[in-house]
Tab-separated table of C-alpha atoms in Angstrom:
chain	number	residue	atom	x	y	z
A	939	MET	CA	64.348	-92.937	-50.130
A	940	ASN	CA	65.618	-96.724	-49.790
A	941	HIS	CA	69.269	-96.128	-49.017
A	942	HIS	CA	69.708	-99.977	-48.726
A	943	ASP	CA	68.848	-100.729	-52.448
A	944	PRO	CA	71.804	-100.204	-54.651
A	945	TYR	CA	69.547	-100.125	-57.746
A	946	VAL	CA	67.478	-97.402	-56.499
A	947	ARG	CA	70.627	-95.321	-55.573
A	948	ILE	CA	72.318	-95.712	-58.854
A	949	GLN	CA	69.010	-94.831	-60.777
A	950	THR	CA	68.937	-91.672	-58.643
A	951	TYR	CA	72.546	-90.812	-59.567
A	952	TYR	CA	71.896	-91.113	-63.079
A	953	SER	CA	68.821	-89.040	-63.060
A	954	TRP	CA	71.195	-86.172	-61.910
A	955	LEU	CA	74.217	-87.097	-63.947
A	956	ILE	CA	72.487	-86.395	-67.145
A	957	ASN	CA	72.275	-82.849	-66.384
A	958	ASP	CA	73.315	-80.605	-69.298
A	959	LYS	CA	72.685	-76.864	-69.348
A	960	HIS	CA	72.612	-76.934	-73.308
A	961	ASN	CA	70.080	-79.973	-73.396
A	962	THR	CA	68.772	-81.459	-70.301
A	963	ASN	CA	69.063	-78.866	-67.847
A	964	ILE	CA	68.312	-80.239	-64.312
A	965	ASP	CA	70.530	-78.419	-62.037
A	966	ASP	CA	71.655	-74.919	-62.706
A	967	GLU	CA	74.403	-75.111	-60.172
A	968	TYR	CA	76.590	-77.166	-62.719
A	969	ASP	CA	77.106	-76.876	-66.468
A	970	LEU	CA	77.286	-80.783	-66.699
A	971	GLY	CA	76.341	-83.533	-64.299
A	972	THR	CA	76.536	-83.052	-60.644
A	973	THR	CA	78.996	-83.862	-57.815
A	974	ILE	CA	79.154	-86.505	-55.121
A	975	LYS	CA	78.889	-83.813	-52.322
A	976	HIS	CA	75.788	-82.394	-54.140
A	977	LEU	CA	74.294	-85.956	-54.374
A	978	HIS	CA	74.760	-86.448	-50.491
A	979	ASP	CA	73.222	-83.044	-49.904
A	980	ILE	CA	70.274	-83.879	-52.056
A	981	THR	CA	69.643	-87.320	-51.123
A	982	ASP	CA	70.902	-87.799	-47.350
A	983	ILE	CA	72.744	-91.010	-48.471
A	984	PRO	CA	75.920	-91.312	-46.462
A	985	ILE	CA	78.712	-89.817	-48.539
A	986	THR	CA	81.127	-92.813	-48.025
A	987	VAL	CA	78.251	-94.806	-49.632
A	988	ILE	CA	77.988	-92.693	-52.421
A	989	ARG	CA	81.951	-92.940	-53.064
A	990	ASP	CA	81.689	-96.501	-52.881
A	991	ASP	CA	78.963	-96.634	-55.349
A	992	PHE	CA	80.755	-94.572	-57.920
A	993	LEU	CA	83.959	-96.695	-57.550
A	994	CYS	CA	81.890	-99.552	-58.272
A	995	MET	CA	80.542	-97.773	-61.522
A	996	PHE	CA	83.943	-96.614	-62.541
A	997	GLN	CA	85.268	-100.249	-62.167
A	998	TRP	CA	82.620	-101.511	-64.341
A	999	GLN	CA	83.391	-98.806	-66.737
A	1000	ASN	CA	86.934	-99.661	-66.948
A	1001	SER	CA	86.076	-103.377	-67.276
A	1002	ILE	CA	83.762	-102.748	-70.291
A	1003	ALA	CA	86.123	-100.097	-71.803
A	1004	THR	CA	89.121	-102.511	-71.736
A	1005	LYS	CA	87.335	-105.692	-72.821
A	1006	HIS	CA	85.248	-103.985	-75.822
A	1007	PRO	CA	87.304	-100.966	-76.710
A	1008	SER	CA	85.274	-100.639	-80.138
A	1009	ALA	CA	81.717	-100.979	-78.337
A	1010	GLU	CA	79.534	-98.039	-78.419
A	1011	TRP	CA	77.602	-97.095	-75.335
A	1012	ASP	CA	75.929	-93.901	-73.931
A	1013	THR	CA	76.501	-94.183	-70.000
A	1014	ILE	CA	80.102	-93.370	-69.778
A	1015	LEU	CA	81.057	-91.356	-66.749
A	1016	SER	CA	83.058	-88.540	-67.242
A	1017	PHE	CA	84.401	-85.340	-65.610
A	1018	ASP	CA	83.491	-81.744	-66.617
A	1019	GLN	CA	87.050	-80.512	-67.519
A	1020	ASN	CA	85.966	-76.894	-67.836
A	1021	ASN	CA	85.003	-76.859	-63.983
A	1022	ASP	CA	87.595	-74.924	-61.661
A	1023	ASN	CA	87.426	-77.738	-59.220
A	1024	TYR	CA	88.408	-80.214	-61.998
A	1025	VAL	CA	91.221	-77.871	-63.042
A	1026	ASN	CA	92.564	-77.761	-59.384
A	1027	VAL	CA	92.476	-81.597	-58.800
A	1028	ASP	CA	93.932	-82.151	-62.478
A	1029	ARG	CA	96.734	-79.845	-61.680
A	1030	GLN	CA	97.615	-81.598	-58.301
A	1031	TYR	CA	96.910	-85.249	-59.163
A	1032	ASP	CA	96.862	-85.661	-62.867
A	1033	LEU	CA	93.253	-86.547	-62.728
A	1034	GLY	CA	92.962	-86.454	-66.721
A	1035	ASP	CA	95.885	-88.994	-67.015
A	1036	LEU	CA	94.400	-91.298	-64.364
A	1037	PHE	CA	91.124	-91.200	-66.240
A	1038	GLU	CA	92.643	-91.955	-69.551
A	1039	GLN	CA	94.332	-95.031	-67.643
A	1040	LEU	CA	90.958	-96.148	-66.349
A	1041	MET	CA	89.555	-96.314	-69.796
A	1042	MET	CA	92.730	-97.700	-71.504
A	1043	ASN	CA	94.544	-100.028	-68.941
A	1044	LYS	CA	92.929	-103.389	-67.647
A	1045	ILE	CA	94.388	-102.567	-64.300
A	1046	PHE	CA	92.255	-100.098	-62.558
A	1047	PRO	CA	94.320	-97.189	-61.526
A	1048	GLU	CA	95.000	-97.477	-57.559
A	1049	LYS	CA	95.607	-93.765	-57.270
A	1050	PHE	CA	92.291	-92.995	-58.997
A	1051	GLN	CA	90.578	-95.204	-56.340
A	1052	GLN	CA	92.305	-93.632	-53.517
A	1053	LEU	CA	91.395	-90.007	-54.661
A	1054	LEU	CA	87.786	-91.161	-54.984
A	1055	LEU	CA	87.697	-92.916	-51.495
A	1056	ASP	CA	89.321	-90.062	-49.643
A	1057	GLY	CA	86.901	-87.572	-50.873
A	1058	LEU	CA	89.179	-85.493	-53.118
A	1059	LEU	CA	86.758	-85.815	-56.008
A	1060	ASP	CA	83.854	-84.873	-53.984
A	1061	ASP	CA	83.588	-81.526	-55.597
A	1062	VAL	CA	84.450	-82.401	-59.141
A	1063	PRO	CA	81.348	-82.646	-61.434
A	1064	ILE	CA	80.725	-85.986	-62.942
A	1065	TYR	CA	78.204	-86.322	-65.749
A	1066	ILE	CA	77.097	-89.017	-68.182
A	1067	ASP	CA	78.777	-88.411	-71.534
A	1068	HIS	CA	75.950	-89.258	-74.126
A	1069	ASN	CA	74.517	-87.912	-77.240
A	1070	ALA	CA	70.840	-88.110	-76.342
A	1071	THR	CA	68.937	-84.839	-76.039
A	1072	THR	CA	66.048	-86.203	-74.008
A	1073	TYR	CA	65.224	-87.325	-70.532
A	1074	GLN	CA	65.658	-90.937	-69.589
A	1075	LEU	CA	62.801	-92.194	-67.592
A	1076	THR	CA	62.971	-95.351	-65.214
A	1077	LEU	CA	59.791	-97.262	-65.478
A	1078	SER	CA	58.231	-99.548	-62.901
A	1079	GLN	CA	57.214	-103.121	-63.909
A	1080	GLU	CA	53.502	-101.797	-64.007
A	1081	GLU	CA	54.292	-98.839	-66.093
A	1082	SER	CA	56.298	-101.038	-68.522
A	1083	ALA	CA	53.330	-103.488	-68.731
A	1084	ALA	CA	50.997	-100.587	-69.640
A	1085	LEU	CA	53.359	-99.269	-72.058
A	1086	LEU	CA	53.753	-102.561	-73.832
A	1087	GLU	CA	49.937	-103.153	-73.857
A	1088	TYR	CA	49.680	-99.678	-75.572
A	1089	VAL	CA	52.272	-100.357	-78.233
A	1090	THR	CA	50.895	-103.892	-79.016
A	1091	ARG	CA	47.494	-102.495	-79.451
A	1092	ASN	CA	48.343	-99.415	-81.571
A	1093	TYR	CA	51.421	-100.624	-83.269
A	1094	PRO	CA	50.738	-104.022	-84.547
A	1095	ASP	CA	53.600	-106.070	-86.052
A	1096	ASP	CA	54.182	-106.080	-89.837
A	1097	LYS	CA	53.231	-109.519	-91.079
A	1098	ASN	CA	56.322	-109.479	-93.366
A	1099	SER	CA	58.767	-108.333	-90.635
A	1100	GLY	CA	61.429	-110.641	-89.257
A	1101	THR	CA	60.723	-109.667	-85.828
A	1102	LYS	CA	57.428	-111.346	-85.846
A	1103	SER	CA	58.611	-114.649	-86.970
A	1104	ILE	CA	61.286	-114.657	-84.228
A	1105	ALA	CA	58.910	-113.603	-81.495
A	1106	GLU	CA	56.311	-116.175	-82.647
A	1107	SER	CA	58.488	-119.202	-82.682
A	1108	GLN	CA	57.843	-121.691	-80.128
A	1109	SER	CA	61.406	-122.162	-79.460
A	1110	LEU	CA	62.098	-118.925	-78.042
A	1111	SER	CA	60.950	-118.085	-74.729
A	1112	ASP	CA	58.449	-115.570	-73.960
A	1113	SER	CA	60.909	-113.414	-72.458
A	1114	VAL	CA	62.736	-113.156	-75.774
A	1115	ALA	CA	59.689	-112.140	-77.478
A	1116	LEU	CA	59.233	-109.424	-74.620
A	1117	HIS	CA	62.617	-108.093	-75.310
A	1118	LEU	CA	62.057	-107.620	-78.977
A	1119	LYS	CA	58.759	-106.039	-78.291
A	1120	ILE	CA	60.575	-103.487	-75.862
A	1121	LYS	CA	63.097	-102.855	-78.550
A	1122	LYS	CA	60.280	-102.007	-80.783
A	1123	MET	CA	58.780	-99.720	-77.833
A	1124	LYS	CA	61.964	-97.988	-77.770
A	1125	ASP	CA	62.082	-97.095	-81.598
A	1126	ILE	CA	58.542	-96.127	-81.534
A	1127	TYR	CA	58.786	-93.542	-78.715
A	1128	SER	CA	62.177	-92.228	-79.632
A	1129	ASN	CA	60.800	-91.365	-83.173
A	1130	PHE	CA	57.281	-90.250	-82.368
A	1131	TYR	CA	57.477	-88.999	-78.754
A	1132	ASN	CA	61.377	-88.454	-78.428
A	1133	ILE	CA	61.322	-90.595	-75.318
A	1134	GLU	CA	63.844	-93.113	-74.410
A	1135	THR	CA	63.164	-96.395	-72.295
A	1136	LYS	CA	66.494	-96.585	-70.291
A	1137	ASP	CA	68.029	-99.964	-70.048
A	1138	SER	CA	69.190	-101.257	-66.742
A	1139	TYR	CA	72.711	-100.420	-65.804
A	1140	LEU	CA	73.337	-104.039	-65.682
A	1141	PHE	CA	72.881	-104.384	-69.316
A	1142	THR	CA	76.559	-104.783	-70.113
A	1143	ARG	CA	76.421	-107.276	-72.750
A	1144	GLN	CA	77.544	-106.653	-76.331
A	1145	TYR	CA	75.745	-108.393	-79.217
A	1146	PHE	CA	76.571	-108.301	-82.815
A	1147	ASN	CA	74.132	-109.405	-85.535
A	1148	LEU	CA	71.672	-110.491	-82.731
A	1149	ASN	CA	68.380	-111.163	-84.642
A	1150	GLN	CA	70.342	-112.891	-87.482
A	1151	ARG	CA	72.201	-115.226	-84.845
A	1152	LEU	CA	68.919	-115.880	-82.967
A	1153	ASP	CA	67.103	-116.792	-86.186
A	1154	MET	CA	69.808	-119.337	-87.215
A	1155	ILE	CA	69.872	-120.822	-83.811
A	1156	ASN	CA	66.128	-121.045	-83.964
A	1157	GLN	CA	66.045	-122.695	-87.306
A	1158	ALA	CA	68.541	-125.274	-85.964
A	1159	ILE	CA	66.202	-125.960	-83.144
A	1160	ASN	CA	63.121	-126.459	-85.284
A	1161	GLU	CA	65.152	-128.650	-87.729
A	1162	GLN	CA	66.961	-130.513	-85.039
A	1163	ASN	CA	70.360	-129.500	-86.747
A	1164	SER	CA	73.846	-128.927	-85.275
A	1165	LEU	CA	75.718	-125.764	-85.206
A	1166	LEU	CA	79.525	-125.018	-85.067
A	1167	ILE	CA	80.504	-122.106	-82.821
A	1168	ARG	CA	83.645	-120.489	-81.783
A	1169	TYR	CA	83.280	-119.867	-78.104
A	1170	SER	CA	85.382	-117.757	-75.441
A	1171	PRO	CA	84.731	-119.187	-71.913
A	1172	SER	CA	85.403	-117.061	-68.824
A	1173	ASN	CA	89.119	-118.290	-68.860
A	1174	GLY	CA	89.882	-116.347	-72.001
A	1175	ARG	CA	90.428	-119.289	-74.238
A	1176	THR	CA	88.623	-119.952	-77.527
A	1177	VAL	CA	87.309	-123.235	-78.342
A	1178	SER	CA	85.303	-124.654	-81.306
A	1179	LEU	CA	82.152	-126.832	-80.383
A	1180	HIS	CA	79.574	-128.810	-82.300
A	1181	LEU	CA	76.369	-128.675	-80.316
A	1182	GLN	CA	72.638	-129.155	-81.076
A	1183	PRO	CA	70.545	-126.317	-79.654
A	1184	LEU	CA	67.378	-127.186	-77.837
A	1185	ARG	CA	66.304	-123.808	-76.178
A	1186	ILE	CA	67.128	-120.338	-76.247
A	1187	THR	CA	66.813	-118.751	-72.715
A	1188	TYR	CA	66.774	-114.919	-71.855
A	1189	ASP	CA	67.688	-113.301	-68.541
A	1190	ALA	CA	65.657	-110.139	-68.576
A	1191	ASP	CA	67.629	-108.847	-65.587
A	1192	GLU	CA	71.036	-108.812	-67.249
A	1193	ASN	CA	70.009	-108.888	-70.872
A	1194	LEU	CA	71.731	-112.234	-71.170
A	1195	TYR	CA	70.762	-114.724	-73.992
A	1196	ALA	CA	72.015	-118.251	-74.020
A	1197	ILE	CA	71.765	-121.476	-75.784
A	1198	LEU	CA	70.817	-124.683	-73.985
A	1199	SER	CA	72.072	-128.274	-75.199
A	1200	ILE	CA	72.923	-131.358	-73.694
A	1201	TYR	CA	76.179	-133.283	-73.575
A	1202	ASN	CA	77.007	-136.423	-71.762
A	1203	GLY	CA	73.812	-136.365	-69.839
A	1204	SER	CA	74.112	-132.651	-68.513
A	1205	ILE	CA	72.543	-129.454	-69.505
A	1206	GLN	CA	75.045	-127.125	-71.224
A	1207	VAL	CA	74.614	-123.106	-71.146
A	1208	HIS	CA	76.608	-121.102	-73.762
A	1209	ARG	CA	76.008	-117.494	-73.544
A	1210	LEU	CA	75.535	-115.595	-76.841
A	1211	ASP	CA	77.852	-112.491	-75.712
A	1212	ARG	CA	80.745	-115.102	-75.538
A	1213	ILE	CA	80.025	-116.571	-78.967
A	1214	LEU	CA	82.548	-115.467	-81.257
A	1215	SER	CA	81.143	-117.026	-84.581
A	1216	ILE	CA	78.339	-119.384	-85.436
A	1217	GLU	CA	77.687	-121.474	-88.553
A	1218	LYS	CA	75.691	-124.500	-89.639
A	1219	SER	CA	77.359	-127.752	-88.927
A	1220	SER	CA	77.086	-130.893	-91.159
A	1221	LYS	CA	77.700	-133.056	-88.054
A	1222	LYS	CA	74.919	-135.390	-87.351
A	1223	SER	CA	72.622	-134.582	-84.418
A	1224	GLU	CA	72.230	-137.359	-81.806
A	1225	ILE	CA	68.998	-138.020	-79.918
A	1226	GLN	CA	68.779	-136.132	-76.756
A	1227	ASN	CA	67.036	-136.665	-73.479
A	1228	ILE	CA	65.177	-133.286	-73.521
A	1229	GLU	CA	63.217	-134.384	-70.302
A	1230	LEU	CA	66.437	-132.897	-68.624
A	1231	LEU	CA	65.150	-129.461	-69.512
A	1232	ASN	CA	62.082	-130.003	-67.349
A	1233	ILE	CA	63.642	-128.415	-64.606
A	1234	TYR	CA	63.450	-124.994	-66.367
A	1235	PRO	CA	60.774	-123.558	-64.193
A	1236	ASN	CA	63.159	-124.267	-61.164
A	1237	VAL	CA	66.136	-122.348	-62.706
A	1238	TRP	CA	66.994	-118.937	-61.603
A	1239	GLY	CA	69.463	-116.944	-63.858
A	1240	ASN	CA	70.380	-119.801	-66.094
A	1241	CYS	CA	71.997	-121.576	-63.271
A	1242	PHE	CA	71.233	-125.134	-64.635
A	1243	SER	CA	74.258	-126.686	-63.430
A	1244	ASP	CA	73.875	-125.376	-59.695
A	1245	THR	CA	73.101	-127.610	-56.903
A	1246	PRO	CA	69.255	-127.784	-56.176
A	1247	GLU	CA	68.197	-126.505	-52.995
A	1248	HIS	CA	64.946	-126.520	-51.263
A	1249	VAL	CA	63.331	-123.125	-50.163
A	1250	LYS	CA	60.646	-121.962	-48.130
A	1251	VAL	CA	59.573	-118.503	-47.882
A	1252	LYS	CA	56.683	-116.526	-46.215
A	1253	PHE	CA	55.422	-113.327	-47.274
A	1254	TYR	CA	53.584	-110.630	-45.124
A	1255	ASN	CA	50.047	-109.628	-46.455
A	1256	GLU	CA	50.891	-105.942	-46.776
A	1257	ALA	CA	50.784	-103.170	-49.411
A	1258	ASN	CA	50.773	-105.120	-52.956
A	1259	VAL	CA	53.201	-107.881	-51.891
A	1260	TRP	CA	50.921	-110.768	-52.531
A	1261	LYS	CA	49.851	-109.770	-55.788
A	1262	LYS	CA	53.402	-108.828	-56.927
A	1263	VAL	CA	54.711	-112.409	-55.529
A	1264	LYS	CA	52.057	-114.285	-57.411
A	1265	LYS	CA	52.823	-112.336	-60.611
A	1266	ASP	CA	56.644	-112.983	-60.241
A	1267	LEU	CA	56.001	-116.685	-59.651
A	1268	ALA	CA	53.466	-117.319	-62.096
A	1269	ASN	CA	55.779	-119.331	-64.506
A	1270	ARG	CA	57.245	-121.072	-61.656
A	1271	THR	CA	54.977	-124.049	-62.282
A	1272	ASN	CA	57.029	-126.757	-60.231
A	1273	GLY	CA	56.636	-124.783	-56.943
A	1274	ASN	CA	53.991	-124.539	-54.167
A	1275	LEU	CA	52.424	-121.355	-53.526
A	1276	TYR	CA	49.762	-121.384	-50.727
A	1277	GLU	CA	48.308	-119.116	-47.984
A	1278	LYS	CA	48.141	-120.446	-44.485
A	1279	ASP	CA	47.909	-118.516	-41.126
A	1280	GLY	CA	47.500	-115.138	-42.707
A	1281	PHE	CA	50.805	-115.606	-44.565
A	1282	LEU	CA	51.548	-116.466	-48.380
A	1283	PHE	CA	54.090	-119.224	-48.430
A	1284	TYR	CA	56.444	-120.280	-51.475
A	1285	GLU	CA	58.136	-123.707	-51.598
A	1286	ASP	CA	60.162	-124.859	-54.218
A	1287	ILE	CA	63.321	-126.633	-55.362
A	1288	VAL	CA	65.709	-123.915	-56.613
A	1289	TYR	CA	68.722	-124.060	-59.110
A	1290	GLY	CA	70.740	-120.930	-58.700
A	1291	ILE	CA	70.135	-119.997	-55.038
A	1292	SER	CA	72.360	-116.551	-55.307
A	1293	LYS	CA	69.944	-115.365	-58.132
A	1294	PHE	CA	66.970	-116.352	-55.948
A	1295	ARG	CA	68.511	-114.442	-53.046
A	1296	SER	CA	68.639	-111.183	-55.251
A	1297	TRP	CA	64.827	-111.664	-55.986
A	1298	ILE	CA	64.186	-111.888	-52.245
A	1299	TYR	CA	65.965	-108.847	-51.426
A	1300	GLY	CA	63.499	-106.902	-53.594
A	1301	TYR	CA	60.890	-107.615	-50.892
A	1302	GLY	CA	62.762	-106.282	-47.886
A	1303	SER	CA	61.165	-107.060	-44.525
A	1304	SER	CA	57.997	-108.398	-46.264
A	1305	ALA	CA	59.748	-111.770	-46.866
A	1306	ILE	CA	61.074	-114.201	-44.279
A	1307	VAL	CA	63.268	-117.029	-45.319
A	1308	LEU	CA	62.534	-120.223	-43.415
A	1309	GLU	CA	64.694	-122.534	-45.516
A	1310	PRO	CA	67.348	-123.197	-46.212
A	1311	ALA	CA	69.175	-122.202	-43.013
A	1312	SER	CA	72.362	-121.121	-44.997
A	1313	LEU	CA	70.154	-118.503	-46.961
A	1314	ARG	CA	68.387	-117.227	-43.927
A	1315	GLN	CA	71.620	-116.526	-42.056
A	1316	HIS	CA	73.245	-114.918	-45.231
A	1317	ILE	CA	70.226	-112.426	-45.362
A	1318	ILE	CA	70.486	-111.734	-41.661
A	1319	ASP	CA	74.247	-111.051	-41.992
A	1320	SER	CA	73.720	-108.692	-44.824
A	1321	LEU	CA	71.042	-106.751	-43.013
A	1322	LYS	CA	73.181	-106.376	-40.006
A	1323	ALA	CA	76.088	-105.147	-42.118
A	1324	ARG	CA	73.840	-102.462	-43.838
A	1325	ILE	CA	72.568	-101.413	-40.524
A	1326	ALA	CA	76.066	-101.079	-39.294
A	1327	GLN	CA	77.191	-99.068	-42.374
A	1328	ASP	CA	74.221	-96.365	-41.758
């Protein structure tokens, strides 16, 4: 198992945390879920790493629970209160009260963090509290593509459905259409095959009336009209804005929709999960220099305002690396992808170097960063830290 990849580790944890003797019976040793100690025994991941991972997941849970108290989500980590080890820890450290603070208070309980990192919760079963009675399968990119092809061929869109009109619109990106298709895939397989396609654990966005809003934005783009939105930036304030939407973007890694517009000669990005309300505006639209959006193929993760940096990476010709790189970069039309001296090279101008760095990490030792020097050094330092941790 790849201990260095946090995505793989967390997917592994989740495959055991859904254990339920009445529904999804995976491990007879526990009625619900599993323990940190047991995960360590199964995977050989250092137990300190597992504790840190669970701390991260509980902190994420605290953030979501306190910012969106009315949201419904099915990946809540809970403790099996009927287990003897839970009873003992609860009696000694008030674990139940600490968990309630975690779900209700914006400040993460320090005592809970200390218990977790000190190993006092290692033998307390943790499980995912959800209502599903099915296994959740993590699909690879190739498996997802095959499933998409099958559903597209066997379950064509209804010509009268609103979904098709949105997906076919030229103003929506291919990624948005893909997301709508995946939602249909989930519905079909849940209804006919009792299978759910599990979203990434990064999918923390909460959207309300998503299709209705996308349709309204798309109509404004086509008709070159303005919209009035109430928006909550990261600083917590609420502002009212008139804007003329030019594009809708979708970050498939984080399930993040955003509107692109232009103000004072700069590209503006407004995330849909931060839009509190949206309505048509009578304000007259101004002529915009949409050529500014031509940098889109160079932008990673909606980072349109980041400083552009020149990157150069070489990839070893091993396993299926070259094929995957060419597939990943198929839409990066402003870049230069070429073969030389037995390597595959990629050169481009990148907006959003941190997102690009995350993509590079996915190739491990098969990718060597040549430029910029700062990115190369960051990856070297990160690798040294991981080696030291193991």
